[in-house]
Amino acid sequence: MTEPTLYVVATPIGNLRDMVPRAVEVLQTVDVIAAEDTRHSARLLEHFQVTTRLLAYHDHSDEQQVEYLAGLLQSGQSLALISDAGTPLVSDPGYRLVNRVRQLGIRVVPIPGACALIAALSASGLPSDRFAFEGFLPAKSGQRCNRLQPLAAEERTLIFYEAPHRIAASLADMAAVFGAGREAVLARELTKTFETIAGGSLVELQQFVEADANQRKGEMVVIVRGKVRAAERTLDAEAERVMSILLRQLSVKQASELGAEITGLKKKALYQWALEQRQ
Ligand code: SAM
């Protein structure tokens, strides 16, 4: 008999072809699948010809539900945990169950796959060596700004999930707290038909979503460059003078491109200096 196992299975974030073969195999062979929304998951499972018994699980499920699922594992059954999309536990249910199951000494195995924050970061062009995932921000502006405030000095790249009806207001709050010129990327509808990955300063992105209602639709991730360290922004006096003039009329990106042509300095160094001026 194989050891009872809880499999934490990632599912696609929009494109069904992103389902990994091992995930299908596991879902077909476990005894029970615990899903965030059984009706939603039924469609996915039907597509992959998975007929395994489905049970509902949320992190606000009562203690009894967690104990019931843990009991199935203790009785020798294997379970798979899935969420509506992407990797379970990442802004999705699963933490309480995985925590309990590990406490009981039962094996937990991840089946990796899609995750919106990683997909967005990998295509953002922003530093990916150190990053902080902040999940969803509060819905109200005051609370949102309170959450953003301590992050203003964070040097790691910041990643947020955001709802479409709040994107413009959130970008405006980020611009107010981090500085309008802070570089950011909006990754929308990843892996789907209207996938859009737009970069610019926070204020440019805010204007971009305000000008086009389509950019305020669907699912989205916001990635914000961390605060640029002082050591990275040393320019000589002449370069600073040129850049200051350019920045009066141009965006950070345009000013650094033109500045690099004029001064012969590296575009990246000019870009970072320019960002710091706008913060
Ligand atoms: N567990 C999921 C994961 O691994 O990414 C995240 C679940 S969370 C409830 C849903 C949020 O993830 C959305 O509001 C959006 O911020 C982000 N998201 C999910 N799918 C996305 C996609 N295809 N493109 C962009 N963002 C997405």
Short mmCIF file of C-alpha atoms and ligand atoms in Angstrom, two decimals:
data_model
loop_
_atom_site.label_atom_id
_atom_site.label_comp_id
_atom_site.label_asym_id
_atom_site.label_seq_id
_atom_site.Cartn_x
_atom_site.Cartn_y
_atom_site.Cartn_z
CA MET A 1 0.00 0.00 0.00
CA THR A 2 1.36 3.45 -0.86
CA GLU A 3 1.83 5.86 2.01
CA PRO A 4 -1.22 8.16 2.47
CA THR A 5 -0.32 11.55 1.04
CA LEU A 6 -1.78 15.01 0.72
CA TYR A 7 -0.87 16.33 -2.74
CA VAL A 8 -0.98 20.11 -3.13
CA VAL A 9 -1.75 20.44 -6.83
CA ALA A 10 -1.39 23.60 -8.93
CA THR A 11 -3.91 24.09 -11.74
CA PRO A 12 -3.83 26.56 -14.68
CA ILE A 13 -4.45 30.30 -14.21
CA GLY A 14 -6.37 30.62 -17.47
CA ASN A 15 -4.90 28.38 -20.12
CA LEU A 16 -5.83 24.72 -19.71
CA ARG A 17 -2.76 23.66 -21.68
CA ASP A 18 -0.69 24.78 -18.70
CA MET A 19 -1.95 21.80 -16.69
CA VAL A 20 1.06 19.58 -15.99
CA PRO A 21 0.76 15.83 -16.78
CA ARG A 22 1.73 14.88 -13.22
CA ALA A 23 -1.17 16.95 -11.85
CA VAL A 24 -3.63 15.07 -14.08
CA GLU A 25 -2.16 11.72 -12.99
CA VAL A 26 -2.41 12.60 -9.30
CA LEU A 27 -5.96 13.93 -9.60
CA GLN A 28 -7.01 10.75 -11.42
CA THR A 29 -5.49 8.42 -8.85
CA VAL A 30 -6.12 9.94 -5.40
CA ASP A 31 -9.18 8.87 -3.40
CA VAL A 32 -10.56 12.36 -2.81
CA ILE A 33 -10.00 15.87 -4.18
CA ALA A 34 -10.53 18.78 -1.77
CA ALA A 35 -11.45 21.85 -3.81
CA GLU A 36 -12.09 25.50 -2.98
CA ASP A 37 -15.22 25.55 -5.15
CA THR A 38 -16.46 22.14 -6.25
CA ARG A 39 -18.66 23.48 -9.05
CA HIS A 40 -15.80 25.53 -10.52
CA SER A 41 -13.35 22.61 -10.28
CA ALA A 42 -15.86 20.14 -11.76
CA ARG A 43 -15.36 21.82 -15.16
CA LEU A 44 -11.58 21.48 -15.00
CA LEU A 45 -11.78 17.88 -13.86
CA GLU A 46 -14.24 16.99 -16.59
CA HIS A 47 -11.85 18.39 -19.18
CA PHE A 48 -9.08 16.08 -17.93
CA GLN A 49 -11.38 13.08 -17.48
CA VAL A 50 -10.95 13.05 -13.73
CA THR A 51 -13.85 11.33 -11.98
CA THR A 52 -12.43 11.34 -8.43
CA ARG A 53 -14.79 12.26 -5.57
CA LEU A 54 -14.80 16.02 -4.86
CA LEU A 55 -15.20 17.65 -1.43
CA ALA A 56 -15.27 21.35 -0.54
CA TYR A 57 -12.51 22.92 1.51
CA HIS A 58 -12.01 26.58 2.48
CA ASP A 59 -9.70 28.05 5.08
CA HIS A 60 -12.84 29.23 6.87
CA SER A 61 -14.15 25.66 6.80
CA ASP A 62 -14.79 24.66 10.38
CA GLU A 63 -12.32 22.64 12.41
CA GLN A 64 -14.45 19.55 11.76
CA GLN A 65 -13.84 19.71 8.02
CA VAL A 66 -10.06 19.92 8.53
CA GLU A 67 -10.25 16.99 10.96
CA TYR A 68 -12.47 15.03 8.57
CA LEU A 69 -9.95 15.41 5.71
CA ALA A 70 -7.04 14.64 8.06
CA GLY A 71 -9.01 11.56 9.21
CA LEU A 72 -9.30 10.32 5.61
CA LEU A 73 -5.52 10.51 5.34
CA GLN A 74 -5.11 8.76 8.70
CA SER A 75 -7.37 5.97 7.47
CA GLY A 76 -4.97 5.37 4.58
CA GLN A 77 -6.59 7.41 1.79
CA SER A 78 -4.72 9.90 -0.40
CA LEU A 79 -6.00 13.40 -1.03
CA ALA A 80 -5.32 16.16 -3.53
CA LEU A 81 -5.91 19.80 -2.67
CA ILE A 82 -6.70 22.22 -5.50
CA SER A 83 -7.92 25.81 -5.62
CA ASP A 84 -9.93 27.61 -8.31
CA ALA A 85 -6.73 28.51 -10.18
CA GLY A 86 -2.98 28.42 -9.70
CA THR A 87 -1.12 27.19 -6.66
CA PRO A 88 -3.20 26.41 -3.55
CA LEU A 89 -2.30 28.43 -0.41
CA VAL A 90 -1.05 31.40 -2.51
CA SER A 91 -3.86 33.87 -1.69
CA ASP A 92 -6.01 30.73 -1.69
CA PRO A 93 -7.22 28.16 0.86
CA GLY A 94 -5.08 25.33 2.15
CA TYR A 95 -2.86 26.67 4.91
CA ARG A 96 -4.85 25.23 7.81
CA LEU A 97 -5.15 21.83 6.18
CA VAL A 98 -1.47 21.53 5.21
CA ASN A 99 -0.42 22.76 8.65
CA ARG A 100 -2.61 20.19 10.41
CA VAL A 101 -1.60 17.33 8.13
CA ARG A 102 2.10 18.02 8.65
CA GLN A 103 1.54 18.24 12.42
CA LEU A 104 0.13 14.72 12.21
CA GLY A 105 3.31 13.56 10.49
CA ILE A 106 1.50 12.73 7.24
CA ARG A 107 3.35 13.19 3.96
CA VAL A 108 2.59 16.37 1.96
CA VAL A 109 3.76 16.50 -1.66
CA PRO A 110 3.59 19.60 -3.89
CA ILE A 111 2.74 19.23 -7.57
CA PRO A 112 4.05 22.54 -8.91
CA GLY A 113 2.51 24.41 -11.80
CA ALA A 114 1.04 27.81 -12.58
CA CYS A 115 1.23 30.67 -10.10
CA ALA A 116 0.24 34.18 -11.19
CA LEU A 117 2.84 36.03 -9.13
CA ILE A 118 5.73 33.94 -10.47
CA ALA A 119 4.46 34.13 -14.07
CA ALA A 120 4.13 37.91 -13.76
CA LEU A 121 7.55 38.36 -12.14
CA SER A 122 9.25 36.16 -14.72
CA ALA A 123 8.09 38.40 -17.57
CA SER A 124 8.21 41.78 -15.79
CA GLY A 125 11.81 42.77 -16.41
CA LEU A 126 12.02 43.96 -12.79
CA PRO A 127 14.66 42.58 -10.41
CA SER A 128 13.71 39.01 -9.53
CA ASP A 129 16.60 38.03 -7.25
CA ARG A 130 14.81 39.24 -4.12
CA PHE A 131 11.09 39.94 -3.95
CA ALA A 132 8.26 40.22 -1.45
CA PHE A 133 4.76 38.97 -2.21
CA GLU A 134 2.14 41.11 -0.44
CA GLY A 135 -1.03 39.37 -1.65
CA PHE A 136 -4.17 41.53 -1.85
CA LEU A 137 -4.18 45.04 -0.38
CA PRO A 138 -7.13 46.24 1.76
CA ALA A 139 -10.16 47.44 -0.21
CA LYS A 140 -10.35 50.88 1.47
CA SER A 141 -7.88 53.58 0.50
CA GLY A 142 -6.96 54.61 4.08
CA GLN A 143 -6.17 51.05 5.14
CA ARG A 144 -4.42 50.41 1.84
CA CYS A 145 -2.10 53.40 2.35
CA ASN A 146 -1.36 52.19 5.90
CA ARG A 147 -0.27 48.84 4.49
CA LEU A 148 1.81 50.51 1.76
CA GLN A 149 3.58 53.01 4.03
CA PRO A 150 6.06 50.60 5.67
CA LEU A 151 6.82 49.14 2.22
CA ALA A 152 8.00 52.47 0.77
CA ALA A 153 11.60 51.86 1.90
CA GLU A 154 11.59 48.17 0.90
CA GLU A 155 14.41 47.46 -1.57
CA ARG A 156 13.05 44.11 -2.74
CA THR A 157 10.66 43.99 -5.70
CA LEU A 158 7.07 44.13 -4.41
CA ILE A 159 4.29 41.96 -5.82
CA PHE A 160 0.56 42.52 -5.26
CA TYR A 161 -2.61 40.82 -6.43
CA GLU A 162 -5.38 43.27 -7.26
CA ALA A 163 -9.04 43.19 -8.24
CA PRO A 164 -9.98 44.93 -11.52
CA HIS A 165 -12.45 47.38 -9.94
CA ARG A 166 -9.75 48.64 -7.57
CA ILE A 167 -6.74 48.79 -9.89
CA ALA A 168 -6.91 52.52 -10.69
CA ALA A 169 -7.36 53.52 -7.05
CA SER A 170 -4.60 51.16 -5.90
CA LEU A 171 -2.13 52.49 -8.47
CA ALA A 172 -3.01 56.03 -7.37
CA ASP A 173 -2.33 55.12 -3.72
CA MET A 174 0.93 53.41 -4.66
CA ALA A 175 1.99 56.51 -6.61
CA ALA A 176 1.17 58.69 -3.59
CA VAL A 177 3.05 56.49 -1.10
CA PHE A 178 5.99 55.17 -3.20
CA GLY A 179 6.37 58.21 -5.49
CA ALA A 180 4.74 58.77 -8.88
CA GLY A 181 7.93 57.87 -10.78
CA ARG A 182 8.52 54.47 -9.14
CA GLU A 183 8.77 51.85 -11.88
CA ALA A 184 6.05 49.19 -12.00
CA VAL A 185 4.53 46.53 -14.22
CA LEU A 186 0.88 45.57 -14.59
CA ALA A 187 0.47 41.94 -15.70
CA ARG A 188 -3.11 41.27 -16.74
CA GLU A 189 -4.95 38.16 -17.94
CA LEU A 190 -1.77 36.07 -18.01
CA THR A 191 -1.94 32.99 -20.26
CA LYS A 192 -5.32 34.16 -21.65
CA THR A 193 -6.43 35.82 -24.90
CA PHE A 194 -6.07 39.40 -23.67
CA GLU A 195 -2.78 38.96 -21.85
CA THR A 196 -1.15 42.38 -21.37
CA ILE A 197 2.12 43.17 -19.64
CA ALA A 198 2.53 46.94 -19.37
CA GLY A 199 5.43 48.73 -17.76
CA GLY A 200 6.05 52.35 -16.79
CA SER A 201 6.05 54.62 -13.78
CA LEU A 202 3.19 54.19 -11.30
CA VAL A 203 1.54 57.37 -12.52
CA GLU A 204 1.90 56.27 -16.16
CA LEU A 205 0.26 52.95 -15.34
CA GLN A 206 -2.51 54.72 -13.46
CA GLN A 207 -3.18 56.90 -16.51
CA PHE A 208 -3.01 53.83 -18.76
CA VAL A 209 -5.76 51.99 -16.85
CA GLU A 210 -7.84 55.14 -16.44
CA ALA A 211 -7.74 55.85 -20.19
CA ASP A 212 -8.86 52.37 -21.27
CA ALA A 213 -11.67 50.48 -19.53
CA ASN A 214 -10.36 47.20 -21.02
CA GLN A 215 -7.25 47.55 -18.89
CA ARG A 216 -9.48 47.51 -15.80
CA LYS A 217 -10.89 44.10 -16.65
CA GLY A 218 -9.84 40.57 -15.77
CA GLU A 219 -7.24 39.30 -13.35
CA MET A 220 -4.10 41.26 -12.56
CA VAL A 221 -0.80 41.37 -10.75
CA VAL A 222 1.04 44.60 -9.93
CA ILE A 223 4.81 44.47 -9.56
CA VAL A 224 6.66 47.48 -8.17
CA ARG A 225 10.41 47.98 -8.25
CA GLY A 226 11.87 48.23 -4.76
CA LYS A 227 13.38 51.47 -3.54
CA VAL A 228 16.56 52.22 -5.43
CA ARG A 229 19.58 52.32 -3.12
CA ALA A 230 21.49 55.59 -2.84
CA ALA A 231 24.75 53.89 -3.90
CA GLU A 232 23.21 53.04 -7.27
CA ARG A 233 22.51 56.65 -8.21
CA THR A 234 25.81 58.42 -8.41
CA LEU A 235 26.05 60.52 -11.55
CA ASP A 236 28.52 63.29 -12.28
CA ALA A 237 27.27 66.88 -12.10
CA GLU A 238 26.96 67.30 -15.88
CA ALA A 239 24.92 64.10 -16.28
CA GLU A 240 22.66 65.20 -13.42
CA ARG A 241 22.15 68.56 -15.13
CA VAL A 242 21.25 66.94 -18.48
CA MET A 243 18.91 64.46 -16.84
CA SER A 244 17.18 67.12 -14.74
CA ILE A 245 16.37 69.09 -17.89
CA LEU A 246 15.12 66.02 -19.76
CA LEU A 247 12.97 64.94 -16.83
CA ARG A 248 11.09 68.24 -16.89
CA GLN A 249 9.49 67.18 -20.19
CA LEU A 250 9.93 63.45 -20.55
CA SER A 251 9.08 60.20 -18.81
CA VAL A 252 11.78 58.40 -16.83
CA LYS A 253 12.22 55.90 -19.67
CA GLN A 254 12.44 58.51 -22.43
CA ALA A 255 14.76 60.75 -20.38
CA SER A 256 17.17 57.92 -19.65
CA GLU A 257 17.24 56.79 -23.29
CA LEU A 258 17.95 60.29 -24.56
CA GLY A 259 20.27 60.98 -21.59
CA ALA A 260 22.34 57.91 -22.48
CA GLU A 261 22.73 59.20 -26.05
CA ILE A 262 23.75 62.67 -24.87
CA THR A 263 26.12 61.71 -22.04
CA GLY A 264 27.39 58.34 -23.26
CA LEU A 265 26.57 56.90 -19.82
CA LYS A 266 24.71 53.62 -19.25
CA LYS A 267 20.93 53.90 -19.69
CA LYS A 268 20.37 51.75 -16.59
CA ALA A 269 22.36 54.09 -14.31
CA LEU A 270 20.49 57.11 -15.68
CA TYR A 271 17.18 55.33 -15.33
CA GLN A 272 17.80 54.50 -11.68
CA TRP A 273 18.91 58.03 -10.92
CA ALA A 274 15.80 59.40 -12.66
CA LEU A 275 13.53 57.05 -10.72
CA GLU A 276 15.00 58.24 -7.46
CA GLN A 277 14.28 61.86 -8.41
CA ARG A 278 10.61 61.05 -8.95
CA GLN A 279 10.22 59.19 -5.63
N1 SAM B 1 -3.48 30.78 -6.17
C1 SAM B 1 -3.43 31.70 -7.28
C2 SAM B 1 -1.99 31.74 -7.83
O1 SAM B 1 -1.26 30.76 -7.68
O2 SAM B 1 -1.62 32.73 -8.44
C3 SAM B 1 -3.95 33.06 -6.89
C4 SAM B 1 -5.36 33.05 -6.43
S1 SAM B 1 -5.97 34.63 -5.99
C5 SAM B 1 -7.52 34.25 -5.27
C6 SAM B 1 -6.51 35.30 -7.51
C7 SAM B 1 -5.65 36.49 -7.96
O3 SAM B 1 -4.46 36.03 -8.59
C8 SAM B 1 -6.31 37.37 -8.99
O4 SAM B 1 -7.16 38.33 -8.39
C9 SAM B 1 -5.11 38.03 -9.64
O5 SAM B 1 -4.60 39.06 -8.83
C10 SAM B 1 -4.12 36.87 -9.66
N2 SAM B 1 -4.28 36.10 -10.90
C11 SAM B 1 -4.83 34.87 -11.03
N3 SAM B 1 -4.82 34.49 -12.33
C12 SAM B 1 -4.26 35.50 -13.02
C13 SAM B 1 -3.98 35.72 -14.40
N4 SAM B 1 -4.29 34.82 -15.33
N5 SAM B 1 -3.37 36.88 -14.76
C14 SAM B 1 -3.05 37.80 -13.83
N6 SAM B 1 -3.31 37.65 -12.53
C15 SAM B 1 -3.90 36.52 -12.11
#
